[in-house]
Amino acid sequence: MSIDPRVALQSLTSAFEEHLAAASARRSDGDPAVEAAFFAVADAFEVYDDALYEAYGEVTPLQVIDEEDDDDDDDDDIDDEEDLEILQNSEN
């Protein structure tokens, strides 16, 4: 069963709003409400991106980055022009 991209977008928008509310009411650096809202945005985004792809064969230009990936930033650095070229070649 696929999800309507509009419904997924509404969920993503709500997750962004909840994240903003949690961030603006933050009580400490490790506020669990902010962390929960952060992960809710990531989850809602992935659902939206998948729904968009299933319905229209489209994706967003965004990517959820795992915290584990942050340690490997030097290994994963790729020139933006190279990324664009790969993307353009995959569309052809």
PDB file with one MODEL, atoms N, CA, C and O in Angstrom:
MODEL        1
ATOM      1  N   MET A   1       0.841  -1.175   0.000  1.00  0.00           N
ATOM      2  CA  MET A   1       0.000   0.000   0.000  1.00  0.00           C
ATOM      3  C   MET A   1       0.884   1.234   0.000  1.00  0.00           C
ATOM      4  O   MET A   1       1.724   1.398   0.884  1.00  0.00           O
ATOM      5  N   SER A   2       0.703   2.087  -0.967  1.00  0.00           N
ATOM      6  CA  SER A   2       1.511   3.304  -1.026  1.00  0.00           C
ATOM      7  C   SER A   2       0.774   4.462  -0.358  1.00  0.00           C
ATOM      8  O   SER A   2      -0.454   4.489  -0.288  1.00  0.00           O
ATOM      9  N   ILE A   3       1.551   5.398   0.119  1.00  0.00           N
ATOM     10  CA  ILE A   3       1.017   6.568   0.817  1.00  0.00           C
ATOM     11  C   ILE A   3       0.902   7.717  -0.175  1.00  0.00           C
ATOM     12  O   ILE A   3       1.789   7.913  -1.006  1.00  0.00           O
ATOM     13  N   ASP A   4      -0.176   8.469  -0.091  1.00  0.00           N
ATOM     14  CA  ASP A   4      -0.361   9.650  -0.920  1.00  0.00           C
ATOM     15  C   ASP A   4       0.717  10.664  -0.548  1.00  0.00           C
ATOM     16  O   ASP A   4       0.859  11.002   0.627  1.00  0.00           O
ATOM     17  N   PRO A   5       1.481  11.158  -1.528  1.00  0.00           N
ATOM     18  CA  PRO A   5       2.538  12.125  -1.222  1.00  0.00           C
ATOM     19  C   PRO A   5       2.022  13.377  -0.517  1.00  0.00           C
ATOM     20  O   PRO A   5       2.750  13.970   0.279  1.00  0.00           O
ATOM     21  N   ARG A   6       0.804  13.786  -0.784  1.00  0.00           N
ATOM     22  CA  ARG A   6       0.256  14.973  -0.119  1.00  0.00           C
ATOM     23  C   ARG A   6       0.065  14.731   1.378  1.00  0.00           C
ATOM     24  O   ARG A   6       0.317  15.615   2.196  1.00  0.00           O
ATOM     25  N   VAL A   7      -0.379  13.532   1.721  1.00  0.00           N
ATOM     26  CA  VAL A   7      -0.541  13.173   3.128  1.00  0.00           C
ATOM     27  C   VAL A   7       0.829  13.111   3.795  1.00  0.00           C
ATOM     28  O   VAL A   7       1.002  13.595   4.914  1.00  0.00           O
ATOM     29  N   ALA A   8       1.797  12.518   3.112  1.00  0.00           N
ATOM     30  CA  ALA A   8       3.155  12.440   3.651  1.00  0.00           C
ATOM     31  C   ALA A   8       3.759  13.833   3.812  1.00  0.00           C
ATOM     32  O   ALA A   8       4.481  14.089   4.776  1.00  0.00           O
ATOM     33  N   LEU A   9       3.471  14.725   2.881  1.00  0.00           N
ATOM     34  CA  LEU A   9       3.971  16.097   2.974  1.00  0.00           C
ATOM     35  C   LEU A   9       3.354  16.820   4.169  1.00  0.00           C
ATOM     36  O   LEU A   9       4.037  17.566   4.871  1.00  0.00           O
ATOM     37  N   GLN A  10       2.082  16.599   4.392  1.00  0.00           N
ATOM     38  CA  GLN A  10       1.436  17.213   5.556  1.00  0.00           C
ATOM     39  C   GLN A  10       2.066  16.710   6.857  1.00  0.00           C
ATOM     40  O   GLN A  10       2.261  17.483   7.795  1.00  0.00           O
ATOM     41  N   SER A  11       2.380  15.428   6.910  1.00  0.00           N
ATOM     42  CA  SER A  11       3.044  14.872   8.093  1.00  0.00           C
ATOM     43  C   SER A  11       4.434  15.465   8.268  1.00  0.00           C
ATOM     44  O   SER A  11       4.855  15.746   9.390  1.00  0.00           O
ATOM     45  N   LEU A  12       5.146  15.657   7.163  1.00  0.00           N
ATOM     46  CA  LEU A  12       6.473  16.255   7.224  1.00  0.00           C
ATOM     47  C   LEU A  12       6.394  17.699   7.710  1.00  0.00           C
ATOM     48  O   LEU A  12       7.196  18.125   8.541  1.00  0.00           O
ATOM     49  N   THR A  13       5.441  18.437   7.196  1.00  0.00           N
ATOM     50  CA  THR A  13       5.257  19.827   7.619  1.00  0.00           C
ATOM     51  C   THR A  13       4.940  19.893   9.114  1.00  0.00           C
ATOM     52  O   THR A  13       5.472  20.744   9.827  1.00  0.00           O
ATOM     53  N   SER A  14       4.086  19.006   9.576  1.00  0.00           N
ATOM     54  CA  SER A  14       3.763  18.959  11.007  1.00  0.00           C
ATOM     55  C   SER A  14       4.998  18.619  11.838  1.00  0.00           C
ATOM     56  O   SER A  14       5.201  19.180  12.915  1.00  0.00           O
ATOM     57  N   ALA A  15       5.815  17.705  11.339  1.00  0.00           N
ATOM     58  CA  ALA A  15       7.038  17.336  12.059  1.00  0.00           C
ATOM     59  C   ALA A  15       7.991  18.521  12.139  1.00  0.00           C
ATOM     60  O   ALA A  15       8.634  18.729  13.168  1.00  0.00           O
ATOM     61  N   PHE A  16       8.089  19.299  11.064  1.00  0.00           N
ATOM     62  CA  PHE A  16       8.927  20.513  11.100  1.00  0.00           C
ATOM     63  C   PHE A  16       8.392  21.506  12.130  1.00  0.00           C
ATOM     64  O   PHE A  16       9.161  22.105  12.881  1.00  0.00           O
ATOM     65  N   GLU A  17       7.078  21.675  12.162  1.00  0.00           N
ATOM     66  CA  GLU A  17       6.484  22.611  13.124  1.00  0.00           C
ATOM     67  C   GLU A  17       6.727  22.159  14.555  1.00  0.00           C
ATOM     68  O   GLU A  17       7.017  22.981  15.424  1.00  0.00           O
ATOM     69  N   GLU A  18       6.610  20.860  14.806  1.00  0.00           N
ATOM     70  CA  GLU A  18       6.869  20.320  16.144  1.00  0.00           C
ATOM     71  C   GLU A  18       8.341  20.477  16.518  1.00  0.00           C
ATOM     72  O   GLU A  18       8.665  20.740  17.676  1.00  0.00           O
ATOM     73  N   HIS A  19       9.219  20.320  15.551  1.00  0.00           N
ATOM     74  CA  HIS A  19      10.648  20.503  15.811  1.00  0.00           C
ATOM     75  C   HIS A  19      10.938  21.951  16.183  1.00  0.00           C
ATOM     76  O   HIS A  19      11.695  22.217  17.117  1.00  0.00           O
ATOM     77  N   LEU A  20      10.339  22.882  15.456  1.00  0.00           N
ATOM     78  CA  LEU A  20      10.522  24.296  15.763  1.00  0.00           C
ATOM     79  C   LEU A  20      10.021  24.613  17.165  1.00  0.00           C
ATOM     80  O   LEU A  20      10.688  25.313  17.927  1.00  0.00           O
ATOM     81  N   ALA A  21       8.860  24.101  17.499  1.00  0.00           N
ATOM     82  CA  ALA A  21       8.310  24.338  18.843  1.00  0.00           C
ATOM     83  C   ALA A  21       9.221  23.751  19.914  1.00  0.00           C
ATOM     84  O   ALA A  21       9.459  24.391  20.938  1.00  0.00           O
ATOM     85  N   ALA A  22       9.728  22.553  19.695  1.00  0.00           N
ATOM     86  CA  ALA A  22      10.623  21.923  20.674  1.00  0.00           C
ATOM     87  C   ALA A  22      11.930  22.688  20.787  1.00  0.00           C
ATOM     88  O   ALA A  22      12.443  22.882  21.889  1.00  0.00           O
ATOM     89  N   ALA A  23      12.469  23.122  19.663  1.00  0.00           N
ATOM     90  CA  ALA A  23      13.733  23.867  19.680  1.00  0.00           C
ATOM     91  C   ALA A  23      13.575  25.202  20.388  1.00  0.00           C
ATOM     92  O   ALA A  23      14.466  25.628  21.123  1.00  0.00           O
ATOM     93  N   SER A  24      12.453  25.859  20.171  1.00  0.00           N
ATOM     94  CA  SER A  24      12.249  27.169  20.800  1.00  0.00           C
ATOM     95  C   SER A  24      11.971  27.055  22.294  1.00  0.00           C
ATOM     96  O   SER A  24      12.133  28.028  23.031  1.00  0.00           O
ATOM     97  N   ALA A  25      11.555  25.875  22.747  1.00  0.00           N
ATOM     98  CA  ALA A  25      11.278  25.655  24.172  1.00  0.00           C
ATOM     99  C   ALA A  25      12.369  24.808  24.825  1.00  0.00           C
ATOM    100  O   ALA A  25      12.178  24.300  25.930  1.00  0.00           O
ATOM    101  N   ARG A  26      13.487  24.655  24.166  1.00  0.00           N
ATOM    102  CA  ARG A  26      14.588  23.807  24.655  1.00  0.00           C
ATOM    103  C   ARG A  26      14.972  24.196  26.068  1.00  0.00           C
ATOM    104  O   ARG A  26      15.080  25.376  26.401  1.00  0.00           O
ATOM    105  N   ARG A  27      15.177  23.179  26.892  1.00  0.00           N
ATOM    106  CA  ARG A  27      15.559  23.402  28.289  1.00  0.00           C
ATOM    107  C   ARG A  27      17.033  23.164  28.538  1.00  0.00           C
ATOM    108  O   ARG A  27      17.593  23.667  29.512  1.00  0.00           O
ATOM    109  N   SER A  28      17.667  22.396  27.656  1.00  0.00           N
ATOM    110  CA  SER A  28      19.095  22.106  27.805  1.00  0.00           C
ATOM    111  C   SER A  28      19.640  21.611  26.468  1.00  0.00           C
ATOM    112  O   SER A  28      18.885  21.383  25.523  1.00  0.00           O
ATOM    113  N   ASP A  29      20.963  21.448  26.404  1.00  0.00           N
ATOM    114  CA  ASP A  29      21.572  20.965  25.161  1.00  0.00           C
ATOM    115  C   ASP A  29      21.073  19.577  24.780  1.00  0.00           C
ATOM    116  O   ASP A  29      20.930  19.279  23.594  1.00  0.00           O
ATOM    117  N   GLY A  30      20.811  18.742  25.745  1.00  0.00           N
ATOM    118  CA  GLY A  30      20.372  17.382  25.458  1.00  0.00           C
ATOM    119  C   GLY A  30      18.883  17.181  25.659  1.00  0.00           C
ATOM    120  O   GLY A  30      18.454  16.098  26.055  1.00  0.00           O
ATOM    121  N   ASP A  31      18.093  18.202  25.394  1.00  0.00           N
ATOM    122  CA  ASP A  31      16.652  18.128  25.623  1.00  0.00           C
ATOM    123  C   ASP A  31      16.046  16.967  24.818  1.00  0.00           C
ATOM    124  O   ASP A  31      16.132  16.951  23.590  1.00  0.00           O
ATOM    125  N   PRO A  32      15.439  16.005  25.508  1.00  0.00           N
ATOM    126  CA  PRO A  32      14.889  14.844  24.796  1.00  0.00           C
ATOM    127  C   PRO A  32      13.737  15.198  23.854  1.00  0.00           C
ATOM    128  O   PRO A  32      13.506  14.489  22.874  1.00  0.00           O
ATOM    129  N   ALA A  33      13.015  16.278  24.133  1.00  0.00           N
ATOM    130  CA  ALA A  33      11.924  16.683  23.237  1.00  0.00           C
ATOM    131  C   ALA A  33      12.479  17.141  21.891  1.00  0.00           C
ATOM    132  O   ALA A  33      11.889  16.863  20.847  1.00  0.00           O
ATOM    133  N   VAL A  34      13.596  17.834  21.912  1.00  0.00           N
ATOM    134  CA  VAL A  34      14.219  18.290  20.666  1.00  0.00           C
ATOM    135  C   VAL A  34      14.760  17.093  19.895  1.00  0.00           C
ATOM    136  O   VAL A  34      14.614  17.011  18.675  1.00  0.00           O
ATOM    137  N   GLU A  35      15.378  16.176  20.608  1.00  0.00           N
ATOM    138  CA  GLU A  35      15.918  14.983  19.951  1.00  0.00           C
ATOM    139  C   GLU A  35      14.797  14.159  19.316  1.00  0.00           C
ATOM    140  O   GLU A  35      14.930  13.690  18.186  1.00  0.00           O
ATOM    141  N   ALA A  36      13.704  13.985  20.039  1.00  0.00           N
ATOM    142  CA  ALA A  36      12.568  13.227  19.498  1.00  0.00           C
ATOM    143  C   ALA A  36      11.992  13.924  18.266  1.00  0.00           C
ATOM    144  O   ALA A  36      11.648  13.272  17.280  1.00  0.00           O
ATOM    145  N   ALA A  37      11.891  15.242  18.329  1.00  0.00           N
ATOM    146  CA  ALA A  37      11.368  16.002  17.194  1.00  0.00           C
ATOM    147  C   ALA A  37      12.313  15.907  15.996  1.00  0.00           C
ATOM    148  O   ALA A  37      11.869  15.842  14.850  1.00  0.00           O
ATOM    149  N   PHE A  38      13.610  15.900  16.268  1.00  0.00           N
ATOM    150  CA  PHE A  38      14.626  15.753  15.216  1.00  0.00           C
ATOM    151  C   PHE A  38      14.410  14.443  14.454  1.00  0.00           C
ATOM    152  O   PHE A  38      14.370  14.423  13.224  1.00  0.00           O
ATOM    153  N   PHE A  39      14.273  13.359  15.204  1.00  0.00           N
ATOM    154  CA  PHE A  39      14.095  12.056  14.565  1.00  0.00           C
ATOM    155  C   PHE A  39      12.731  11.938  13.890  1.00  0.00           C
ATOM    156  O   PHE A  39      12.595  11.223  12.897  1.00  0.00           O
ATOM    157  N   ALA A  40      11.733  12.622  14.409  1.00  0.00           N
ATOM    158  CA  ALA A  40      10.418  12.621  13.774  1.00  0.00           C
ATOM    159  C   ALA A  40      10.487  13.297  12.402  1.00  0.00           C
ATOM    160  O   ALA A  40       9.847  12.849  11.450  1.00  0.00           O
ATOM    161  N   VAL A  41      11.264  14.375  12.308  1.00  0.00           N
ATOM    162  CA  VAL A  41      11.453  15.041  11.013  1.00  0.00           C
ATOM    163  C   VAL A  41      12.142  14.093  10.039  1.00  0.00           C
ATOM    164  O   VAL A  41      11.717  13.963   8.890  1.00  0.00           O
ATOM    165  N   ALA A  42      13.204  13.430  10.494  1.00  0.00           N
ATOM    166  CA  ALA A  42      13.940  12.503   9.622  1.00  0.00           C
ATOM    167  C   ALA A  42      13.030  11.381   9.138  1.00  0.00           C
ATOM    168  O   ALA A  42      13.045  11.037   7.956  1.00  0.00           O
ATOM    169  N   ASP A  43      12.242  10.810  10.037  1.00  0.00           N
ATOM    170  CA  ASP A  43      11.341   9.722   9.653  1.00  0.00           C
ATOM    171  C   ASP A  43      10.267  10.206   8.686  1.00  0.00           C
ATOM    172  O   ASP A  43       9.989   9.544   7.686  1.00  0.00           O
ATOM    173  N   ALA A  44       9.666  11.351   8.975  1.00  0.00           N
ATOM    174  CA  ALA A  44       8.616  11.888   8.105  1.00  0.00           C
ATOM    175  C   ALA A  44       9.172  12.236   6.729  1.00  0.00           C
ATOM    176  O   ALA A  44       8.497  12.052   5.717  1.00  0.00           O
ATOM    177  N   PHE A  45      10.406  12.739   6.695  1.00  0.00           N
ATOM    178  CA  PHE A  45      11.019  13.054   5.409  1.00  0.00           C
ATOM    179  C   PHE A  45      11.199  11.798   4.568  1.00  0.00           C
ATOM    180  O   PHE A  45      10.901  11.803   3.374  1.00  0.00           O
ATOM    181  N   GLU A  46      11.681  10.731   5.179  1.00  0.00           N
ATOM    182  CA  GLU A  46      11.909   9.495   4.426  1.00  0.00           C
ATOM    183  C   GLU A  46      10.596   8.938   3.876  1.00  0.00           C
ATOM    184  O   GLU A  46      10.555   8.436   2.753  1.00  0.00           O
ATOM    185  N   VAL A  47       9.529   9.027   4.664  1.00  0.00           N
ATOM    186  CA  VAL A  47       8.221   8.573   4.187  1.00  0.00           C
ATOM    187  C   VAL A  47       7.778   9.429   3.000  1.00  0.00           C
ATOM    188  O   VAL A  47       7.287   8.907   1.999  1.00  0.00           O
ATOM    189  N   TYR A  48       7.954  10.754   3.119  1.00  0.00           N
ATOM    190  CA  TYR A  48       7.567  11.649   2.021  1.00  0.00           C
ATOM    191  C   TYR A  48       8.383  11.365   0.763  1.00  0.00           C
ATOM    192  O   TYR A  48       7.832  11.270  -0.334  1.00  0.00           O
ATOM    193  N   ASP A  49       9.686  11.231   0.925  1.00  0.00           N
ATOM    194  CA  ASP A  49      10.549  10.997  -0.228  1.00  0.00           C
ATOM    195  C   ASP A  49      10.185   9.682  -0.917  1.00  0.00           C
ATOM    196  O   ASP A  49      10.152   9.612  -2.145  1.00  0.00           O
ATOM    197  N   ASP A  50       9.915   8.647  -0.133  1.00  0.00           N
ATOM    198  CA  ASP A  50       9.514   7.359  -0.706  1.00  0.00           C
ATOM    199  C   ASP A  50       8.164   7.469  -1.414  1.00  0.00           C
ATOM    200  O   ASP A  50       7.990   6.929  -2.507  1.00  0.00           O
ATOM    201  N   ALA A  51       7.212   8.163  -0.797  1.00  0.00           N
ATOM    202  CA  ALA A  51       5.884   8.321  -1.397  1.00  0.00           C
ATOM    203  C   ALA A  51       5.972   9.108  -2.703  1.00  0.00           C
ATOM    204  O   ALA A  51       5.303   8.781  -3.683  1.00  0.00           O
ATOM    205  N   LEU A  52       6.797  10.139  -2.704  1.00  0.00           N
ATOM    206  CA  LEU A  52       6.983  10.951  -3.910  1.00  0.00           C
ATOM    207  C   LEU A  52       7.568  10.108  -5.040  1.00  0.00           C
ATOM    208  O   LEU A  52       7.147  10.212  -6.192  1.00  0.00           O
ATOM    209  N   TYR A  53       8.542   9.274  -4.692  1.00  0.00           N
ATOM    210  CA  TYR A  53       9.169   8.427  -5.701  1.00  0.00           C
ATOM    211  C   TYR A  53       8.181   7.384  -6.232  1.00  0.00           C
ATOM    212  O   TYR A  53       8.096   7.160  -7.440  1.00  0.00           O
ATOM    213  N   GLU A  54       7.440   6.752  -5.322  1.00  0.00           N
ATOM    214  CA  GLU A  54       6.481   5.730  -5.745  1.00  0.00           C
ATOM    215  C   GLU A  54       5.388   6.311  -6.632  1.00  0.00           C
ATOM    216  O   GLU A  54       4.975   5.677  -7.603  1.00  0.00           O
ATOM    217  N   ALA A  55       4.920   7.503  -6.309  1.00  0.00           N
ATOM    218  CA  ALA A  55       3.821   8.094  -7.061  1.00  0.00           C
ATOM    219  C   ALA A  55       4.257   8.720  -8.380  1.00  0.00           C
ATOM    220  O   ALA A  55       3.560   8.607  -9.389  1.00  0.00           O
ATOM    221  N   TYR A  56       5.420   9.386  -8.368  1.00  0.00           N
ATOM    222  CA  TYR A  56       5.804  10.180  -9.540  1.00  0.00           C
ATOM    223  C   TYR A  56       7.202   9.898 -10.084  1.00  0.00           C
ATOM    224  O   TYR A  56       7.616  10.503 -11.073  1.00  0.00           O
ATOM    225  N   GLY A  57       7.925   8.990  -9.450  1.00  0.00           N
ATOM    226  CA  GLY A  57       9.291   8.728  -9.907  1.00  0.00           C
ATOM    227  C   GLY A  57      10.219   9.895  -9.644  1.00  0.00           C
ATOM    228  O   GLY A  57      11.232  10.046 -10.327  1.00  0.00           O
ATOM    229  N   GLU A  58       9.890  10.725  -8.665  1.00  0.00           N
ATOM    230  CA  GLU A  58      10.670  11.912  -8.326  1.00  0.00           C
ATOM    231  C   GLU A  58      11.240  11.771  -6.921  1.00  0.00           C
ATOM    232  O   GLU A  58      10.703  11.042  -6.087  1.00  0.00           O
ATOM    233  N   VAL A  59      12.329  12.475  -6.678  1.00  0.00           N
ATOM    234  CA  VAL A  59      12.927  12.549  -5.353  1.00  0.00           C
ATOM    235  C   VAL A  59      13.217  14.009  -5.038  1.00  0.00           C
ATOM    236  O   VAL A  59      13.194  14.863  -5.923  1.00  0.00           O
ATOM    237  N   THR A  60      13.487  14.283  -3.776  1.00  0.00           N
ATOM    238  CA  THR A  60      13.871  15.630  -3.373  1.00  0.00           C
ATOM    239  C   THR A  60      15.388  15.757  -3.464  1.00  0.00           C
ATOM    240  O   THR A  60      16.078  14.744  -3.582  1.00  0.00           O
ATOM    241  N   PRO A  61      15.916  16.957  -3.413  1.00  0.00           N
ATOM    242  CA  PRO A  61      17.373  17.133  -3.436  1.00  0.00           C
ATOM    243  C   PRO A  61      17.971  17.027  -2.029  1.00  0.00           C
ATOM    244  O   PRO A  61      19.111  17.437  -1.809  1.00  0.00           O
ATOM    245  N   LEU A  62      17.211  16.481  -1.082  1.00  0.00           N
ATOM    246  CA  LEU A  62      17.638  16.406   0.312  1.00  0.00           C
ATOM    247  C   LEU A  62      18.005  14.982   0.687  1.00  0.00           C
ATOM    248  O   LEU A  62      17.606  14.026   0.023  1.00  0.00           O
ATOM    249  N   GLN A  63      18.772  14.858   1.759  1.00  0.00           N
ATOM    250  CA  GLN A  63      19.206  13.544   2.215  1.00  0.00           C
ATOM    251  C   GLN A  63      19.301  13.553   3.728  1.00  0.00           C
ATOM    252  O   GLN A  63      19.812  14.509   4.312  1.00  0.00           O
ATOM    253  N   VAL A  64      18.814  12.500   4.370  1.00  0.00           N
ATOM    254  CA  VAL A  64      18.960  12.351   5.815  1.00  0.00           C
ATOM    255  C   VAL A  64      20.332  11.765   6.071  1.00  0.00           C
ATOM    256  O   VAL A  64      20.693  10.734   5.501  1.00  0.00           O
ATOM    257  N   ILE A  65      21.093  12.421   6.926  1.00  0.00           N
ATOM    258  CA  ILE A  65      22.449  11.975   7.240  1.00  0.00           C
ATOM    259  C   ILE A  65      22.439  11.330   8.613  1.00  0.00           C
ATOM    260  O   ILE A  65      22.015  11.942   9.593  1.00  0.00           O
ATOM    261  N   ASP A  66      22.904  10.097   8.678  1.00  0.00           N
ATOM    262  CA  ASP A  66      23.019   9.413   9.958  1.00  0.00           C
ATOM    263  C   ASP A  66      24.157  10.025  10.749  1.00  0.00           C
ATOM    264  O   ASP A  66      25.149  10.472  10.174  1.00  0.00           O
ATOM    265  N   GLU A  67      24.019  10.047  12.073  1.00  0.00           N
ATOM    266  CA  GLU A  67      25.088  10.575  12.911  1.00  0.00           C
ATOM    267  C   GLU A  67      26.372   9.792  12.730  1.00  0.00           C
ATOM    268  O   GLU A  67      27.463  10.347  12.859  1.00  0.00           O
ATOM    269  N   GLU A  68      26.252   8.508  12.431  1.00  0.00           N
ATOM    270  CA  GLU A  68      27.435   7.680  12.194  1.00  0.00           C
ATOM    271  C   GLU A  68      28.200   8.171  10.977  1.00  0.00           C
ATOM    272  O   GLU A  68      29.425   8.062  10.925  1.00  0.00           O
ATOM    273  N   ASP A  69      27.479   8.714   9.992  1.00  0.00           N
ATOM    274  CA  ASP A  69      28.107   9.216   8.776  1.00  0.00           C
ATOM    275  C   ASP A  69      28.929  10.466   9.036  1.00  0.00           C
ATOM    276  O   ASP A  69      29.846  10.764   8.272  1.00  0.00           O
ATOM    277  N   ASP A  70      28.620  11.211  10.105  1.00  0.00           N
ATOM    278  CA  ASP A  70      29.354  12.441  10.405  1.00  0.00           C
ATOM    279  C   ASP A  70      30.833  12.176  10.654  1.00  0.00           C
ATOM    280  O   ASP A  70      31.671  13.027  10.357  1.00  0.00           O
ATOM    281  N   ASP A  71      31.160  11.013  11.192  1.00  0.00           N
ATOM    282  CA  ASP A  71      32.555  10.682  11.470  1.00  0.00           C
ATOM    283  C   ASP A  71      33.348  10.431  10.200  1.00  0.00           C
ATOM    284  O   ASP A  71      34.571  10.567  10.193  1.00  0.00           O
ATOM    285  N   ASP A  72      32.667  10.071   9.137  1.00  0.00           N
ATOM    286  CA  ASP A  72      33.331   9.723   7.888  1.00  0.00           C
ATOM    287  C   ASP A  72      33.239  10.830   6.852  1.00  0.00           C
ATOM    288  O   ASP A  72      33.364  10.566   5.656  1.00  0.00           O
ATOM    289  N   ASP A  73      33.023  12.072   7.291  1.00  0.00           N
ATOM    290  CA  ASP A  73      32.838  13.168   6.344  1.00  0.00           C
ATOM    291  C   ASP A  73      34.014  13.316   5.382  1.00  0.00           C
ATOM    292  O   ASP A  73      33.809  13.593   4.200  1.00  0.00           O
ATOM    293  N   ASP A  74      35.246  13.136   5.873  1.00  0.00           N
ATOM    294  CA  ASP A  74      36.407  13.303   5.007  1.00  0.00           C
ATOM    295  C   ASP A  74      36.426  12.251   3.904  1.00  0.00           C
ATOM    296  O   ASP A  74      36.853  12.532   2.785  1.00  0.00           O
ATOM    297  N   ASP A  75      35.963  11.036   4.217  1.00  0.00           N
ATOM    298  CA  ASP A  75      35.957   9.964   3.230  1.00  0.00           C
ATOM    299  C   ASP A  75      34.854  10.143   2.200  1.00  0.00           C
ATOM    300  O   ASP A  75      34.983   9.681   1.066  1.00  0.00           O
ATOM    301  N   ASP A  76      33.770  10.807   2.583  1.00  0.00           N
ATOM    302  CA  ASP A  76      32.609  10.903   1.719  1.00  0.00           C
ATOM    303  C   ASP A  76      32.524  12.210   0.947  1.00  0.00           C
ATOM    304  O   ASP A  76      31.556  12.418   0.215  1.00  0.00           O
ATOM    305  N   ASP A  77      33.509  13.103   1.085  1.00  0.00           N
ATOM    306  CA  ASP A  77      33.442  14.385   0.395  1.00  0.00           C
ATOM    307  C   ASP A  77      33.515  14.162  -1.109  1.00  0.00           C
ATOM    308  O   ASP A  77      34.473  13.587  -1.626  1.00  0.00           O
ATOM    309  N   ILE A  78      32.493  14.624  -1.787  1.00  0.00           N
ATOM    310  CA  ILE A  78      32.435  14.543  -3.239  1.00  0.00           C
ATOM    311  C   ILE A  78      32.086  15.929  -3.749  1.00  0.00           C
ATOM    312  O   ILE A  78      31.241  16.612  -3.171  1.00  0.00           O
ATOM    313  N   ASP A  79      32.717  16.339  -4.805  1.00  0.00           N
ATOM    314  CA  ASP A  79      32.485  17.651  -5.381  1.00  0.00           C
ATOM    315  C   ASP A  79      31.035  17.769  -5.833  1.00  0.00           C
ATOM    316  O   ASP A  79      30.495  16.838  -6.432  1.00  0.00           O
ATOM    317  N   ASP A  80      30.398  18.908  -5.551  1.00  0.00           N
ATOM    318  CA  ASP A  80      29.004  19.127  -5.936  1.00  0.00           C
ATOM    319  C   ASP A  80      28.804  18.989  -7.435  1.00  0.00           C
ATOM    320  O   ASP A  80      27.767  18.492  -7.874  1.00  0.00           O
ATOM    321  N   GLU A  81      29.772  19.416  -8.223  1.00  0.00           N
ATOM    322  CA  GLU A  81      29.639  19.294  -9.673  1.00  0.00           C
ATOM    323  C   GLU A  81      29.614  17.828 -10.080  1.00  0.00           C
ATOM    324  O   GLU A  81      28.887  17.448 -10.998  1.00  0.00           O
ATOM    325  N   GLU A  82      30.398  17.011  -9.408  1.00  0.00           N
ATOM    326  CA  GLU A  82      30.401  15.584  -9.708  1.00  0.00           C
ATOM    327  C   GLU A  82      29.055  14.963  -9.338  1.00  0.00           C
ATOM    328  O   GLU A  82      28.532  14.129 -10.076  1.00  0.00           O
ATOM    329  N   ASP A  83      28.491  15.371  -8.192  1.00  0.00           N
ATOM    330  CA  ASP A  83      27.172  14.885  -7.790  1.00  0.00           C
ATOM    331  C   ASP A  83      26.124  15.260  -8.832  1.00  0.00           C
ATOM    332  O   ASP A  83      25.290  14.432  -9.199  1.00  0.00           O
ATOM    333  N   LEU A  84      26.162  16.496  -9.306  1.00  0.00           N
ATOM    334  CA  LEU A  84      25.208  16.958 -10.300  1.00  0.00           C
ATOM    335  C   LEU A  84      25.345  16.169 -11.587  1.00  0.00           C
ATOM    336  O   LEU A  84      24.344  15.807 -12.205  1.00  0.00           O
ATOM    337  N   GLU A  85      26.575  15.901 -11.994  1.00  0.00           N
ATOM    338  CA  GLU A  85      26.802  15.139 -13.224  1.00  0.00           C
ATOM    339  C   GLU A  85      26.234  13.729 -13.079  1.00  0.00           C
ATOM    340  O   GLU A  85      25.609  13.213 -14.006  1.00  0.00           O
ATOM    341  N   ILE A  86      26.448  13.111 -11.932  1.00  0.00           N
ATOM    342  CA  ILE A  86      25.908  11.758 -11.700  1.00  0.00           C
ATOM    343  C   ILE A  86      24.404  11.782 -11.765  1.00  0.00           C
ATOM    344  O   ILE A  86      23.791  10.908 -12.377  1.00  0.00           O
ATOM    345  N   LEU A  87      23.796  12.786 -11.134  1.00  0.00           N
ATOM    346  CA  LEU A  87      22.346  12.916 -11.115  1.00  0.00           C
ATOM    347  C   LEU A  87      21.815  13.113 -12.532  1.00  0.00           C
ATOM    348  O   LEU A  87      20.827  12.486 -12.914  1.00  0.00           O
ATOM    349  N   GLN A  88      22.453  13.965 -13.305  1.00  0.00           N
ATOM    350  CA  GLN A  88      21.994  14.232 -14.667  1.00  0.00           C
ATOM    351  C   GLN A  88      22.128  12.979 -15.531  1.00  0.00           C
ATOM    352  O   GLN A  88      21.258  12.697 -16.354  1.00  0.00           O
ATOM    353  N   ASN A  89      23.210  12.227 -15.346  1.00  0.00           N
ATOM    354  CA  ASN A  89      23.394  11.008 -16.130  1.00  0.00           C
ATOM    355  C   ASN A  89      22.364   9.948 -15.767  1.00  0.00           C
ATOM    356  O   ASN A  89      21.937   9.175 -16.625  1.00  0.00           O
ATOM    357  N   SER A  90      21.960   9.907 -14.495  1.00  0.00           N
ATOM    358  CA  SER A  90      20.978   8.912 -14.075  1.00  0.00           C
ATOM    359  C   SER A  90      19.591   9.241 -14.610  1.00  0.00           C
ATOM    360  O   SER A  90      18.757   8.347 -14.755  1.00  0.00           O
ATOM    361  N   GLU A  91      19.334  10.515 -14.907  1.00  0.00           N
ATOM    362  CA  GLU A  91      18.030  10.920 -15.442  1.00  0.00           C
ATOM    363  C   GLU A  91      17.903  10.615 -16.917  1.00  0.00           C
ATOM    364  O   GLU A  91      16.792  10.544 -17.441  1.00  0.00           O
ATOM    365  N   ASN A  92      19.032  10.433 -17.601  1.00  0.00           N
ATOM    366  CA  ASN A  92      19.014  10.180 -19.053  1.00  0.00           C
ATOM    367  C   ASN A  92      18.861   8.734 -19.358  1.00  0.00           C
ATOM    368  O   ASN A  92      18.827   8.350 -20.527  1.00  0.00           O
TER     369      ASN A  92
ENDMDL
END
